[in-house]
Coordinates of C-alpha atoms and ligand atoms in Angstrom, one line a residue:
M12 CA 20.2 23.3 17.5
Q13 CA 20.3 22.4 13.9
P14 CA 21.3 25.9 11.5
S15 CA 18.0 28.1 10.4
S16 CA 19.1 28.0 6.9
V17 CA 17.8 23.8 7.0
F18 CA 14.5 25.6 7.0
G19 CA 14.3 27.3 3.3
E20 CA 16.2 25.0 1.8
A21 CA 14.1 23.8 -1.5
I22 CA 12.5 20.3 -1.0
I23 CA 10.9 18.3 -3.8
I24 CA 8.5 16.2 -2.6
V25 CA 7.1 13.6 -5.7
G26 CA 3.7 12.7 -5.5
T27 CA 0.8 14.3 -4.3
G28 CA -1.2 11.2 -2.9
A29 CA -2.0 10.5 0.6
A30 CA 2.6 9.8 1.5
G31 CA 2.8 13.1 0.5
L32 CA 0.3 15.2 1.2
M33 CA 1.6 14.3 4.8
T34 CA 4.2 14.8 4.2
A35 CA 4.8 18.2 2.6
H36 CA 1.6 18.6 6.0
T37 CA 4.5 18.0 8.7
L38 CA 7.2 19.6 7.0
L39 CA 5.3 22.8 7.3
K40 CA 4.3 22.6 10.4
D41 CA 8.2 21.5 11.4
G42 CA 9.1 25.0 10.1
F43 CA 10.3 24.1 6.8
T44 CA 9.0 26.6 4.3
N45 CA 10.5 25.6 0.9
V46 CA 8.0 22.6 -0.3
T47 CA 7.2 21.6 -4.0
L48 CA 4.3 19.2 -4.5
I49 CA 4.9 17.2 -8.3
T50 CA 1.9 15.3 -9.4
R51 CA 1.3 14.0 -12.5
D52 CA -2.0 13.6 -11.8
K53 CA -4.7 16.8 -12.7
S54 CA -5.1 17.1 -9.0
V55 CA -4.2 15.6 -5.0
G56 CA -4.8 12.7 -4.1
G57 CA -3.0 10.0 -6.2
T58 CA -5.0 6.5 -5.9
W59 CA -8.3 9.1 -4.5
A60 CA -7.8 12.0 -7.6
K61 CA -10.4 12.4 -8.6
Q62 CA -9.6 11.1 -12.1
R63 CA -9.3 7.7 -10.5
V64 CA -11.9 7.3 -8.7
Y65 CA -15.8 6.1 -9.8
P66 CA -18.7 5.4 -8.2
G67 CA -18.6 1.8 -7.1
L68 CA -15.0 1.6 -5.6
Y69 CA -14.4 1.3 -2.1
I70 CA -11.8 1.4 0.0
N71 CA -10.3 -1.8 2.2
N72 CA -9.8 -0.1 5.3
V73 CA -12.5 1.0 8.4
H74 CA -13.8 4.6 8.9
G75 CA -11.4 5.8 10.9
E76 CA -8.0 3.9 9.4
Y77 CA -7.3 6.3 6.6
R78 CA -7.1 9.7 7.1
F79 CA -4.0 12.5 9.5
S80 CA -5.0 13.2 13.4
D81 CA -5.3 16.9 11.7
L82 CA -8.4 16.6 9.9
A83 CA -11.4 14.7 11.0
M84 CA -12.7 12.5 8.4
P85 CA -16.2 12.6 9.1
Q86 CA -18.9 9.0 8.4
P87 CA -19.8 8.3 5.4
I88 CA -23.0 7.6 4.3
G89 CA -24.6 4.1 4.7
S90 CA -22.0 4.3 7.0
S91 CA -23.4 1.0 9.7
E92 CA -24.9 -1.1 5.9
L93 CA -21.5 -0.4 5.0
G94 CA -19.1 -2.1 7.6
G95 CA -17.5 1.7 8.1
R96 CA -16.0 1.6 4.8
L97 CA -16.0 4.8 2.5
S98 CA -16.4 5.0 -0.9
G99 CA -13.4 6.3 -3.7
I100 CA -15.3 9.5 -4.3
D101 CA -15.1 9.7 -0.9
M102 CA -11.9 9.5 0.4
C103 CA -10.9 12.2 -3.1
R104 CA -13.0 14.3 -0.5
Y105 CA -11.2 14.3 1.9
M106 CA -7.5 14.8 0.3
E107 CA -8.4 17.7 -1.1
N108 CA -10.3 18.3 2.1
F109 CA -6.6 17.9 3.3
S110 CA -4.6 19.2 0.7
R111 CA -7.2 23.0 0.4
T112 CA -7.0 23.2 4.4
F113 CA -3.1 22.5 5.3
L114 CA -1.2 23.0 1.9
E115 CA -2.8 25.9 0.2
G116 CA -0.9 28.8 -0.3
K117 CA 1.4 28.0 2.4
A118 CA 3.6 24.9 -0.7
R119 CA 3.3 25.2 -4.4
I120 CA 1.3 22.0 -5.8
L121 CA 2.2 21.4 -9.3
V122 CA 0.0 19.6 -11.2
E123 CA 0.4 17.6 -14.6
T124 CA 3.8 17.7 -14.1
E125 CA 6.1 14.7 -14.9
V126 CA 8.8 14.0 -12.8
L127 CA 11.2 12.6 -15.9
N128 CA 14.2 12.6 -14.3
I129 CA 15.6 13.3 -10.9
Q130 CA 19.8 13.4 -10.8
H131 CA 21.9 13.1 -7.6
I132 CA 24.6 16.4 -6.8
K133 CA 25.8 14.7 -3.9
G134 CA 26.6 17.5 -1.5
S135 CA 24.3 20.1 -3.2
G136 CA 21.3 18.0 -4.0
W137 CA 18.6 17.0 -6.2
E138 CA 18.0 17.9 -9.6
V139 CA 14.6 17.2 -11.4
Q140 CA 13.5 17.2 -14.6
T141 CA 10.2 17.7 -15.8
N142 CA 7.4 18.0 -18.1
S143 CA 3.9 19.2 -18.0
V144 CA 1.2 17.0 -18.9
N145 CA -1.5 18.9 -19.6
S146 CA -3.0 17.4 -22.3
D147 CA -4.4 21.3 -23.8
A148 CA -1.6 22.9 -23.6
C149 CA 0.0 22.9 -27.0
F150 CA 3.9 23.5 -26.8
S151 CA 6.0 20.8 -24.5
S152 CA 7.8 22.8 -21.6
L153 CA 10.6 20.7 -20.0
Q154 CA 12.0 22.3 -17.0
T155 CA 15.1 21.5 -14.6
M156 CA 14.7 22.3 -10.5
R157 CA 16.8 21.9 -7.9
C158 CA 16.6 20.6 -3.9
A159 CA 18.4 20.5 -1.3
K160 CA 16.5 17.8 0.2
L161 CA 14.0 15.5 -2.0
V162 CA 11.2 12.8 -1.2
L163 CA 10.4 9.8 -3.2
A164 CA 6.3 10.0 -2.4
T165 CA 4.8 7.9 -5.9
G166 CA 3.4 4.8 -4.5
G167 CA 3.2 1.2 -5.8
C168 CA 0.2 1.7 -7.6
S169 CA 1.2 4.9 -10.0
N170 CA 2.3 2.9 -12.9
P171 CA 0.3 -0.4 -14.9
R172 CA 2.2 -3.7 -15.0
I173 CA 1.4 -5.0 -18.2
P174 CA 2.0 -8.4 -19.2
P175 CA 3.6 -8.2 -22.2
Q176 CA 1.2 -11.0 -23.8
L177 CA -1.8 -9.3 -23.0
S178 CA -0.9 -6.1 -23.9
N179 CA -2.2 -3.1 -26.5
D180 CA 0.9 -4.2 -28.7
S181 CA -0.1 -7.6 -29.2
A182 CA -4.0 -7.4 -29.0
G183 CA -3.2 -5.2 -32.0
R184 CA -0.8 -7.7 -34.2
A185 CA -4.3 -10.5 -33.1
N186 CA -6.2 -8.2 -35.4
F187 CA -8.4 -8.2 -31.8
K188 CA -11.9 -6.2 -32.4
G189 CA -12.2 -5.0 -28.9
I190 CA -10.1 -3.0 -26.5
V191 CA -7.6 -3.5 -24.0
V192 CA -7.6 -1.3 -20.9
H193 CA -5.6 -0.8 -17.5
S194 CA -7.4 -0.7 -14.8
S195 CA -5.9 2.3 -13.8
A196 CA -7.6 3.9 -16.6
F197 CA -10.9 2.3 -15.6
A198 CA -12.3 5.9 -14.4
T199 CA -11.4 7.3 -16.8
E200 CA -13.0 4.5 -19.9
I201 CA -15.3 3.9 -18.3
D202 CA -18.2 6.0 -20.4
N203 CA -16.2 4.0 -23.8
I204 CA -16.6 0.4 -22.2
L205 CA -20.3 1.5 -21.6
T206 CA -20.6 2.9 -25.4
L207 CA -19.5 -0.7 -26.5
T208 CA -21.4 -3.2 -24.8
N209 CA -24.7 -4.2 -24.3
P210 CA -26.4 -4.0 -21.2
T211 CA -27.9 -8.2 -21.1
A212 CA -31.2 -8.6 -18.9
R213 CA -29.8 -10.8 -15.7
E214 CA -32.7 -13.7 -17.4
S215 CA -30.0 -14.0 -20.4
S216 CA -26.6 -13.3 -18.3
K217 CA -25.8 -17.4 -19.8
G218 CA -25.5 -15.5 -22.9
P219 CA -22.7 -16.5 -24.9
M220 CA -20.9 -13.0 -25.4
T221 CA -19.0 -11.6 -22.6
E222 CA -18.6 -8.5 -23.1
V223 CA -15.6 -7.5 -20.5
L224 CA -13.2 -10.1 -19.6
V225 CA -11.7 -8.8 -16.7
I226 CA -8.2 -10.2 -15.7
G227 CA -6.5 -10.0 -12.3
G228 CA -7.9 -12.0 -9.0
G229 CA -6.9 -9.1 -6.8
K230 CA -8.9 -5.8 -5.1
S231 CA -9.5 -4.1 -8.7
S232 CA -10.3 -6.2 -10.0
R233 CA -13.7 -7.6 -7.7
D234 CA -14.3 -3.1 -7.8
I235 CA -14.6 -3.7 -11.8
A236 CA -16.6 -6.5 -12.7
A237 CA -18.7 -5.7 -9.3
K238 CA -19.5 -1.8 -11.2
L239 CA -20.1 -3.3 -14.5
A240 CA -22.5 -6.1 -13.4
Q241 CA -24.1 -3.5 -11.7
I242 CA -24.8 -2.1 -14.7
S243 CA -26.3 -4.9 -16.3
R244 CA -22.8 -6.1 -18.9
R245 CA -22.4 -9.6 -18.8
V246 CA -18.6 -9.7 -17.6
V247 CA -16.4 -13.0 -16.6
V248 CA -13.8 -13.2 -14.2
V249 CA -10.1 -14.9 -15.4
Y250 CA -7.7 -15.7 -12.6
D251 CA -5.5 -19.2 -11.5
K252 CA -6.2 -17.5 -7.6
A253 CA -7.3 -15.1 -5.7
D254 CA -6.2 -12.2 -3.4
P255 CA -8.4 -13.3 0.3
F256 CA -10.7 -11.6 1.7
L257 CA -12.2 -9.6 5.7
A258 CA -15.9 -9.9 5.4
Y259 CA -18.6 -10.1 8.1
R260 CA -22.1 -10.4 8.6
K261 CA -22.2 -7.5 11.3
P262 CA -19.1 -4.9 10.9
L263 CA -15.9 -6.0 13.5
P264 CA -15.9 -4.3 17.1
D265 CA -13.6 -2.7 17.3
V266 CA -12.5 -3.7 19.6
I267 CA -10.3 -6.5 17.7
R268 CA -11.3 -4.9 14.3
K269 CA -9.2 -1.3 15.1
S270 CA -7.2 -2.6 18.4
R271 CA -3.4 -4.3 18.0
V272 CA -5.4 -8.0 18.2
L273 CA -5.1 -8.6 14.5
G274 CA -0.8 -7.6 14.3
L275 CA -0.3 -9.6 17.2
L276 CA -1.8 -12.8 16.1
S277 CA -0.4 -11.9 12.8
G278 CA 3.7 -11.6 14.5
H279 CA 6.6 -9.1 13.9
R280 CA 9.6 -9.2 13.8
V281 CA 11.0 -8.8 17.3
L282 CA 7.9 -10.0 19.7
T283 CA 8.2 -7.1 22.5
S284 CA 5.7 -9.5 24.9
G285 CA 5.0 -12.0 26.7
L286 CA 1.0 -12.7 24.2
E287 CA 3.7 -12.7 20.9
R288 CA 6.2 -15.0 22.2
F289 CA 3.0 -16.6 23.4
L290 CA 0.8 -16.8 20.3
H291 CA 4.1 -17.8 17.9
Q292 CA 6.5 -19.3 19.6
T293 CA 4.9 -21.8 22.2
W294 CA 3.1 -25.0 20.6
I295 CA -0.2 -24.5 22.1
G296 CA -0.3 -20.3 21.2
S297 CA 0.8 -21.7 17.3
R298 CA -2.8 -23.3 17.6
I299 CA -4.7 -21.1 19.2
T300 CA -3.3 -18.0 16.4
S301 CA -4.1 -20.5 13.1
W302 CA -6.6 -21.7 14.7
L303 CA -8.6 -18.2 15.2
W304 CA -6.9 -17.1 11.7
R305 CA -9.3 -19.8 9.9
Q306 CA -11.9 -18.6 11.5
I307 CA -11.3 -15.5 9.9
S308 CA -11.4 -17.0 6.6
N309 CA -14.4 -19.1 6.8
H310 CA -16.0 -16.5 8.7
S311 CA -16.1 -13.8 5.4
F312 CA -16.3 -17.0 3.0
D313 CA -19.6 -17.9 4.9
T314 CA -21.1 -14.4 5.2
F315 CA -21.7 -14.6 1.0
N316 CA -22.1 -18.3 1.5
I317 CA -20.0 -19.3 -0.3
P318 CA -20.2 -22.8 -1.3
H319 CA -16.8 -25.1 -0.6
G320 CA -15.6 -26.4 -4.7
S321 CA -17.2 -22.6 -5.5
P322 CA -13.6 -20.9 -7.6
L323 CA -14.3 -17.7 -4.7
R324 CA -12.3 -19.3 -2.1
R325 CA -9.9 -20.4 -4.6
T326 CA -8.2 -17.9 -2.4
H327 CA -4.4 -16.7 -1.0
S328 CA -3.9 -17.3 2.3
L329 CA -4.7 -14.8 4.6
F330 CA -2.1 -15.3 7.6
W331 CA 0.2 -16.1 4.9
N332 CA -0.8 -13.1 1.6
I333 CA -0.2 -9.3 2.6
R334 CA -2.7 -8.5 0.3
T335 CA -6.2 -8.2 1.5
S336 CA -9.0 -6.6 1.1
D337 CA -12.2 -6.2 3.4
E338 CA -15.2 -6.2 2.1
G339 CA -17.3 -5.1 5.7
N340 CA -20.4 -6.4 5.7
F341 CA -22.8 -8.4 3.0
R342 CA -24.4 -6.2 0.0
P343 CA -26.1 -8.2 -2.8
D344 CA -24.4 -5.6 -4.2
N345 CA -20.7 -6.0 -3.5
Y346 CA -18.6 -9.1 -6.0
F347 CA -19.1 -12.0 -4.3
A348 CA -23.2 -11.8 -4.0
L349 CA -23.0 -11.1 -7.2
V350 CA -21.8 -14.1 -8.3
Q351 CA -23.8 -15.9 -6.3
T352 CA -26.5 -15.2 -8.1
G353 CA -24.8 -16.0 -11.5
A354 CA -24.8 -11.3 -12.9
I355 CA -20.1 -12.4 -12.5
D356 CA -18.6 -15.8 -13.6
V357 CA -15.7 -16.3 -12.7
V358 CA -13.0 -18.8 -14.1
S359 CA -10.5 -20.1 -11.5
G360 CA -7.9 -21.8 -12.1
T361 CA -6.6 -20.3 -15.1
R362 CA -3.9 -18.4 -16.4
A363 CA -4.7 -15.7 -19.4
M364 CA -2.3 -16.5 -22.0
G365 CA -2.9 -14.2 -25.2
Y366 CA -5.2 -13.1 -27.9
T367 CA -5.8 -15.5 -30.7
D368 CA -5.6 -15.7 -33.9
D369 CA -8.9 -14.4 -35.1
G370 CA -9.3 -11.4 -32.9
T371 CA -12.4 -12.4 -31.2
S372 CA -11.2 -13.7 -28.3
V373 CA -8.4 -14.5 -24.7
L374 CA -6.6 -17.9 -25.0
L375 CA -6.4 -18.9 -21.6
S376 CA -3.8 -21.5 -19.7
N377 CA -6.1 -24.3 -19.9
G378 CA -7.2 -24.2 -24.0
D379 CA -10.3 -22.4 -23.2
K380 CA -10.5 -19.4 -25.3
I381 CA -13.3 -16.3 -24.1
A382 CA -14.8 -13.9 -26.3
C383 CA -15.7 -10.7 -24.6
K384 CA -15.6 -7.1 -26.6
V385 CA -13.5 -5.6 -24.0
V386 CA -10.7 -6.4 -22.3
V387 CA -10.1 -4.6 -18.4
L388 CA -6.3 -6.2 -17.3
A389 CA -6.1 -6.1 -13.3
T390 CA -2.9 -7.1 -13.2
G391 CA -1.5 -5.0 -11.1
Y392 CA 1.3 -2.9 -10.9
S393 CA 5.2 -1.2 -10.8
S394 CA 6.8 0.8 -9.2
S395 CA 7.9 3.8 -11.2
W396 CA 11.3 4.5 -10.0
D397 CA 13.0 2.8 -12.5
K398 CA 11.0 5.8 -15.4
I399 CA 12.2 8.8 -13.5
I400 CA 16.0 7.3 -12.1
Q401 CA 18.8 6.0 -13.4
P402 CA 20.7 2.9 -12.7
Q403 CA 23.4 5.2 -12.1
V404 CA 21.3 6.8 -9.8
A405 CA 20.0 4.9 -8.2
S406 CA 22.8 2.9 -7.4
E407 CA 24.6 5.1 -6.2
I408 CA 22.3 6.5 -3.8
G409 CA 21.4 2.8 -2.6
L410 CA 17.7 2.7 -4.4
H411 CA 17.0 -0.8 -5.9
P412 CA 17.3 -4.1 -3.9
H413 CA 21.1 -5.5 -4.1
V414 CA 21.8 -9.3 -2.4
P415 CA 22.0 -9.8 1.1
R416 CA 26.3 -9.9 2.4
T417 CA 24.8 -11.9 5.0
K418 CA 23.6 -15.7 4.4
F419 CA 19.9 -15.6 6.9
N420 CA 19.1 -19.2 7.3
D421 CA 15.1 -20.0 6.4
K422 CA 14.5 -21.1 9.7
E423 CA 16.2 -18.1 11.7
W424 CA 13.1 -17.2 12.9
D425 CA 11.4 -20.5 15.2
Y426 CA 8.0 -19.3 15.6
Y427 CA 5.7 -22.4 15.6
T428 CA 3.5 -20.1 12.9
L429 CA 6.3 -20.3 10.2
A430 CA 7.2 -24.4 10.6
E431 CA 4.6 -24.8 7.5
P432 CA 5.2 -21.9 5.5
P433 CA 4.0 -22.2 1.8
A434 CA 6.5 -22.2 -1.1
G435 CA 8.5 -19.1 -1.9
D436 CA 9.9 -18.7 -4.6
P437 CA 14.2 -20.0 -4.2
S438 CA 15.6 -17.7 -6.3
N439 CA 13.7 -14.5 -2.8
R440 CA 17.1 -15.0 -1.0
N441 CA 19.5 -13.4 -3.6
W442 CA 17.1 -10.1 -2.2
S443 CA 17.1 -7.7 0.1
S444 CA 15.9 -4.4 0.4
S445 CA 17.7 -1.8 0.3
I446 CA 15.7 1.0 2.3
Y447 CA 16.1 1.2 5.7
R448 CA 12.8 1.2 7.8
G449 CA 11.3 1.8 4.1
L450 CA 12.1 5.4 4.6
V451 CA 15.6 6.2 3.6
P452 CA 18.2 4.4 0.7
A453 CA 20.7 2.8 3.7
K454 CA 23.7 3.9 1.1
S455 CA 22.7 7.3 2.3
I456 CA 21.2 7.3 5.7
G457 CA 24.4 9.9 6.5
D458 CA 23.0 12.4 4.1
R459 CA 20.3 13.7 5.4
D460 CA 19.2 14.7 1.6
I461 CA 16.4 11.9 0.3
A462 CA 13.7 10.0 2.0
I463 CA 11.0 7.2 0.4
M464 CA 8.0 7.6 1.8
G465 CA 5.0 4.8 0.5
S466 CA 6.9 2.4 0.8
L467 CA 5.9 0.7 4.8
F468 CA 2.9 -1.9 3.0
T469 CA 0.7 -0.8 5.8
E470 CA -3.0 -1.6 6.3
N471 CA -3.9 1.7 7.7
P472 CA -1.9 4.0 5.9
G473 CA -3.7 7.3 7.8
Y474 CA -1.5 6.3 10.6
T475 CA 1.2 4.7 9.6
F476 CA 2.1 7.8 6.8
E477 CA 1.8 10.7 9.8
V478 CA 4.0 8.7 11.6
C479 CA 5.9 8.2 9.2
A480 CA 6.0 11.8 8.4
H481 CA 7.2 12.7 11.8
W482 CA 10.4 10.1 10.7
V483 CA 10.9 12.1 8.0
A484 CA 10.2 16.0 9.2
S485 CA 13.2 14.8 11.8
Y486 CA 15.5 12.9 10.0
F487 CA 16.1 15.7 8.0
R488 CA 15.6 18.7 9.9
G489 CA 18.5 16.8 12.0
D490 CA 17.8 15.9 15.6
R491 CA 19.2 13.4 17.2
M492 CA 17.2 9.6 16.5
R493 CA 18.5 6.2 16.7
L494 CA 20.5 5.4 13.7
P495 CA 22.9 2.9 12.6
R496 CA 25.7 4.3 13.6
S497 CA 26.8 3.6 9.9
V498 CA 26.1 2.3 6.7
D499 CA 27.3 -0.7 6.9
E500 CA 24.9 -0.9 10.1
A501 CA 22.1 0.7 7.9
I502 CA 22.2 -1.8 5.5
A503 CA 22.9 -5.5 8.1
E504 CA 19.5 -3.8 9.5
C505 CA 18.0 -4.2 5.8
E506 CA 18.8 -7.5 5.0
I507 CA 17.3 -8.2 8.5
Q508 CA 14.3 -6.7 8.0
S509 CA 14.6 -8.7 4.5
A510 CA 15.3 -11.6 6.4
W511 CA 11.9 -11.4 8.4
M512 CA 9.6 -10.4 5.3
R513 CA 11.1 -13.8 3.6
A514 CA 10.9 -16.0 6.2
R515 CA 6.6 -14.4 6.9
Y516 CA 5.3 -13.4 3.6
P517 CA 7.6 -15.7 0.7
N518 CA 5.5 -15.4 -2.3
S519 CA 5.4 -11.4 -2.0
I520 CA 8.5 -10.4 -3.1
S521 CA 7.9 -11.1 -6.4
W522 CA 4.5 -9.8 -6.7
S523 CA 5.5 -6.5 -5.3
N524 CA 7.0 -3.4 -6.5
E525 CA 10.3 -1.9 -6.1
S526 CA 7.6 1.0 -4.5
Y527 CA 6.9 -1.3 -1.3
S528 CA 10.4 -3.0 -0.8
G529 CA 10.4 -1.2 2.5
S530 CA 9.0 -3.3 5.1
Y531 CA 5.9 -5.5 5.0
D532 CA 3.9 -4.6 7.8
F533 CA 0.2 -5.1 6.6
W534 CA -1.5 -6.2 9.5
S535 CA 1.5 -5.6 11.5
W536 CA 1.6 -1.5 11.1
P537 CA 0.8 -0.9 15.3
Q538 CA 4.6 -2.7 15.9
A539 CA 6.0 -1.0 12.6
V540 CA 4.6 2.2 14.1
D541 CA 6.7 2.1 17.2
E542 CA 9.6 1.0 16.2
L543 CA 9.6 4.7 14.2
L544 CA 8.3 6.6 17.0
E545 CA 11.1 5.1 19.6
D546 CA 14.0 6.0 17.2
M547 CA 12.6 9.5 18.1
Y548 CA 12.8 9.0 21.4
L549 CA 9.3 8.9 21.3
P550 CA 6.9 6.6 23.7
S551 CA 5.3 4.1 22.1
C552 CA 2.2 1.6 22.1
R553 CA 0.1 4.1 22.8
S554 CA -3.1 3.2 23.2
G555 CA -2.5 2.3 26.1
G556 CA -4.9 -0.5 28.9
N557 CA -3.0 -2.4 30.8
W558 CA -1.4 -5.9 31.5
L559 CA -5.2 -7.7 30.4
T560 CA -6.8 -5.0 28.2
W561 CA -3.8 -3.7 26.2
A562 CA -4.5 -5.3 22.9
F563 CA -7.5 -4.6 22.3
Q564 CA -7.3 -1.0 23.2
V565 CA -8.6 0.8 20.1
I566 CA -6.0 2.0 18.1
D567 CA -6.7 6.4 17.7
L568 CA -5.4 9.4 15.2
K569 CA -5.2 11.2 18.4
E570 CA -2.6 9.2 20.3
I571 CA -0.2 10.7 17.6
S572 CA -2.0 14.1 17.9
T573 CA 1.0 16.4 19.3
L574 CA 3.8 14.3 17.5
T575 CA 4.7 17.5 16.3
E576 CA 4.8 19.4 20.2
E577 CA 6.9 16.2 21.4
R578 CA 9.4 16.3 19.1
Q579 CA 10.7 20.6 20.0
V580 CA 9.9 19.3 23.9
K581 CA 12.8 16.4 22.8
R582 CA 14.9 19.2 20.8
D583 CA 14.8 21.4 23.6
R584 CA 15.4 19.1 25.9
N585 CA 18.7 18.0 24.3
A586 CA 19.8 21.1 23.2
G587 CA 23.5 21.9 24.7
E588 CA 23.6 18.2 25.1
C589 CA 27.1 16.1 23.0
F590 CA 25.5 13.3 20.2
D591 CA 26.8 11.2 17.7
V592 CA 24.5 10.6 15.1
L593 CA 25.5 10.0 11.8
Ligands
LIG630 C1 -7.4 0.7 -7.3 C2 -7.4 0.8 -5.8 C3 -7.5 0.4 -4.9 C4 -6.4 1.1 -3.3 N1 -7.3 0.4 -2.3 C5 -6.6 0.8 -1.4 C6 -6.8 0.8 -0.1 O1 -8.6 0.6 0.0 N2 -6.8 0.2 1.5 C7 -5.5 0.8 1.5 O2 -4.2 1.4 2.2 N3 -4.8 0.8 -0.3 C8 -5.2 0.6 -1.4 N4 -4.5 1.1 -2.7 C9 -2.8 0.7 -2.7 C10 -3.3 2.7 -2.1 O3 -1.8 3.1 -3.3 C11 -2.3 3.3 -1.2 O4 -2.7 3.0 -0.4 C12 -1.9 5.6 -1.0 O5 -2.9 5.1 -1.9 C13 -0.6 5.1 -1.2 O6 -0.1 6.5 -0.9 P1 1.0 7.5 -1.6 O7 1.2 8.7 -1.3 O8 2.3 6.1 -1.9 O9 0.2 7.1 -3.4 P2 -0.5 6.6 -4.3 O10 -1.5 6.9 -4.2 O11 -0.1 5.9 -5.8 O12 0.4 8.8 -4.9 C14 1.2 8.8 -5.9 C15 1.3 9.8 -6.5 O13 2.8 9.6 -7.2 C16 2.8 10.2 -8.4 N5 3.4 10.3 -8.9 C17 4.2 9.0 -9.4 N6 4.7 9.1 -10.2 C18 5.2 10.6 -11.2 C19 6.2 11.3 -11.9 N7 7.1 10.7 -13.0 N8 5.5 12.5 -11.4 C20 4.4 13.2 -11.5 N9 4.3 12.5 -10.3 C21 4.4 10.5 -10.0 C22 1.5 9.9 -8.3 O14 1.2 11.3 -9.8 C23 0.4 10.5 -7.5 O15 0.3 12.0 -6.9 C24 -4.8 0.6 -3.9 C25 -4.4 1.0 -4.8 C26 -5.3 1.3 -6.6 C27 -5.0 1.7 -7.8

């Protein structure tokens, strides 16, 4: 039994995105009574907070993949035409409803409150310094809060990543006459952008002046370009190589899209089943696996009739990349369809290098210039940890990646499917995540006073974050768990996981940021959550089925809806037993 005082201990959760909200709910269900959530946004939802979503923003996930087991999610309007995809506004409503239903009145929720600094007071918790970011407040309200346990749920997409040569300062130095907006501010800046630019009739869309230049080849760039083209703004998108995507003429059946199939085809660090070993460790299996990924990729291009040689085909590989968006069904107002009709122009194979001295254009690495009135930087995000955790605190608790103590051979995983990887940056070998299971800094594993939520990079945040939240609740309570026996063991485990991430996704480390560095389990999230369930000594592979059907069983959130009770039963059974925990 853990001391009952643990339930009254103050817990601060930084972040009210999906990860923060789910953690708070799980801790409250477990009996913790003193939970505070902090966000600098005006409302809850994180990426899906009201001020960050706009009509036309769709999420990657199919319906049911981005929700929590305690709250049903209504089918979105027009679900079948959209291939089951939800809009950003649907997500915002769901997150707000979740918070209203389960958190309001039970946890403290501080909005428009920025965390400025976090200090660790060894043995007695954390000091969190905050400031109000309410623009109506006429005075600064710096505050220092104390807590026994801290959850960093700050997400990997909350601080804009802006290449210095494209920043507002660089634009200012070049007297650029237009405006520069990062994609994170698109929802708040859209009216301004529309005022500054002119609608262009579709027929004359090949006119000389680009109204908006969108820089980047990811999902944000596509969503923003499509939104602007839908309201008749002339848009050019520039990227070197774009992120891959899924699309289909008819929704993929649930037995493929919502089952373990894509996870099994993706492969995992440990191959626990004969089917996985066949798919990845035999020559014939690897041919089948590679062929299936190629078919999925080709089918996605064909859905939008994208011809060979089109810049839209200049994408990273679906298999080797963790940044895939699911575009759902063919829709005439989708980015790919709009490019095909000429409503959006695409310039690929080149990069934006800066602003020209005449103040009118952006210079590309191929020497071309694009004159424009608005530049949207869809250049990604960086972690917010550097800003809130000073280097010496990060080093003390073991937050930052480290140089691995053990050198792993690149061919550690003898999978045929990994035999011909794309070139990765050789300096990646000097990198290892320090976050055990993507949930706890390895160095702090014995302290049970800090957890990270949202660092496990997954295609199904709903299911994954829910299981992670239970893992964290058990960890904070001191439940009996399968944990490393020492810090060294935890660090060694992080190093193996990182070596796997390098072997599986050689290019992604340079892309991703620290907040996502814990674990890349994009398609392989079912295998990753199984490990977490087993850490709690709970049954895994919950979708069931027999030897023939298990891979195709639809994964349903209902299967994890009783985790609180199941963990309690384990606890009751273990009461009175002696066991070693870290
Ligand atoms: C435009 C866009 C589209 C996306 N689309 C998808 C998608 O379709 N599917 C998908 O799975 N993922 C998508 N993502 C990734 C998305 O970020 C994650 O799915 C999800 O939102 C992660 O939830 P989270 O709670 O970890 O982080 P977030 O939702 O990013 O929440 C982070 C929270 O931390 C708070 N915070 C951070 N720093 C501070 C600070 N210093 N002080 C106070 N508060 C702070 C923020 O205010 C926010 O409340 C998208 C991201 C973006 C930006």
